[in-house]
CSV table of C-alpha atoms in Angstrom, one decimal:
chain,number,residue,atom,x,y,z
A,98,UNK,CA,-107.4,-22.5,-19.7
A,99,UNK,CA,-106.5,-23.8,-23.1
A,100,UNK,CA,-109.3,-24.6,-25.4
A,101,UNK,CA,-109.3,-26.8,-28.5
A,102,UNK,CA,-111.8,-25.4,-31.0
A,103,UNK,CA,-113.0,-26.9,-34.2
A,104,UNK,CA,-113.3,-24.2,-36.9
A,105,UNK,CA,-114.8,-25.4,-40.1
A,106,UNK,CA,-114.5,-22.7,-42.8
A,107,UNK,CA,-117.7,-20.7,-43.2
A,108,UNK,CA,-117.5,-20.4,-47.0
A,109,UNK,CA,-118.9,-23.8,-47.8
A,110,UNK,CA,-115.5,-25.3,-48.6
A,111,UNK,CA,-113.3,-27.4,-46.4
A,112,UNK,CA,-110.4,-26.5,-48.6
A,113,UNK,CA,-109.9,-25.3,-52.2
A,114,UNK,CA,-110.9,-27.8,-54.9
A,115,UNK,CA,-113.9,-30.0,-55.8
A,116,UNK,CA,-116.6,-30.9,-53.3
A,117,UNK,CA,-118.1,-34.3,-52.7
A,118,UNK,CA,-121.8,-34.9,-52.8
A,119,UNK,CA,-123.0,-37.2,-50.0
A,120,UNK,CA,-126.3,-39.1,-49.7
A,121,UNK,CA,-127.1,-40.6,-46.3
A,122,UNK,CA,-130.1,-42.2,-44.7
A,123,UNK,CA,-131.0,-40.6,-41.3
A,124,UNK,CA,-133.7,-41.2,-38.8
A,125,UNK,CA,-136.4,-38.7,-38.0
A,126,UNK,CA,-134.7,-37.5,-34.8
A,127,UNK,CA,-131.6,-36.6,-36.8
A,128,UNK,CA,-133.6,-34.9,-39.5
A,129,UNK,CA,-135.3,-32.8,-36.8
A,130,UNK,CA,-132.0,-31.7,-35.5
A,131,UNK,CA,-130.9,-30.7,-39.0
A,132,UNK,CA,-134.1,-28.8,-39.5
A,133,UNK,CA,-133.8,-27.0,-36.2
A,134,UNK,CA,-130.4,-25.6,-37.2
A,135,UNK,CA,-131.7,-24.8,-40.7
A,136,UNK,CA,-134.5,-22.7,-39.1
A,137,UNK,CA,-131.7,-20.8,-37.2
A,138,UNK,CA,-130.1,-20.0,-40.6
A,139,UNK,CA,-127.5,-22.7,-40.6
A,140,UNK,CA,-127.6,-24.8,-43.8
A,141,UNK,CA,-127.8,-28.6,-43.5
A,142,UNK,CA,-124.4,-28.7,-45.3
A,143,UNK,CA,-122.8,-26.4,-42.7
A,144,UNK,CA,-124.4,-28.3,-39.8
A,145,UNK,CA,-122.9,-31.5,-41.1
A,146,UNK,CA,-119.6,-29.9,-41.7
A,147,UNK,CA,-119.5,-28.5,-38.1
A,148,UNK,CA,-120.6,-31.8,-36.6
A,149,UNK,CA,-117.8,-33.6,-38.5
A,150,UNK,CA,-115.2,-31.0,-37.3
A,151,UNK,CA,-116.4,-31.4,-33.7
A,152,UNK,CA,-116.4,-35.1,-33.8
A,153,UNK,CA,-112.9,-35.1,-35.4
A,154,UNK,CA,-111.6,-32.8,-32.6
A,155,UNK,CA,-113.1,-35.1,-29.9
A,156,UNK,CA,-111.7,-38.3,-31.5
A,157,UNK,CA,-108.2,-36.6,-31.9
A,158,UNK,CA,-108.1,-35.4,-28.3
A,159,UNK,CA,-109.3,-38.8,-27.0
A,160,UNK,CA,-106.7,-40.6,-29.0
A,161,UNK,CA,-104.0,-38.4,-27.3
A,162,UNK,CA,-105.5,-39.5,-23.9
A,163,UNK,CA,-107.1,-36.2,-23.2
A,164,UNK,CA,-110.3,-36.0,-21.2
A,165,UNK,CA,-113.3,-34.3,-22.8
A,166,UNK,CA,-115.5,-32.6,-20.3
A,167,UNK,CA,-118.7,-30.7,-20.2
A,168,UNK,CA,-118.8,-28.1,-17.5
A,169,UNK,CA,-122.3,-26.8,-16.6
A,170,UNK,CA,-123.0,-23.3,-15.5
A,171,UNK,CA,-123.2,-24.4,-11.9
A,172,UNK,CA,-119.7,-25.9,-12.1
A,173,UNK,CA,-120.9,-29.5,-12.4
A,174,UNK,CA,-118.4,-31.4,-14.6
A,175,UNK,CA,-119.2,-34.4,-16.7
A,176,UNK,CA,-116.8,-36.4,-18.7
A,177,UNK,CA,-117.6,-37.4,-22.3
A,178,UNK,CA,-116.6,-41.0,-23.1
A,179,UNK,CA,-116.3,-42.4,-26.6
A,180,UNK,CA,-117.3,-46.0,-27.1
A,181,UNK,CA,-115.0,-47.7,-29.5
């Protein structure tokens, strides 16, 4: 099986050069998700970077007409649909 994998760099940089500071407003549920990952040792910056990489991968594959599926341990398959 071929797997498409999003691999953001682990060194805190997407690519060499300056970084961009970002300020966003998020709800409590999103803040809790970020704090959960922070408690596991993943910085908020890295969590956001990974989320962006995964979302970009999903959008790119969907744009090519690929199906994005989640396969549970019991073999149950669900399809992820993006709403435009």
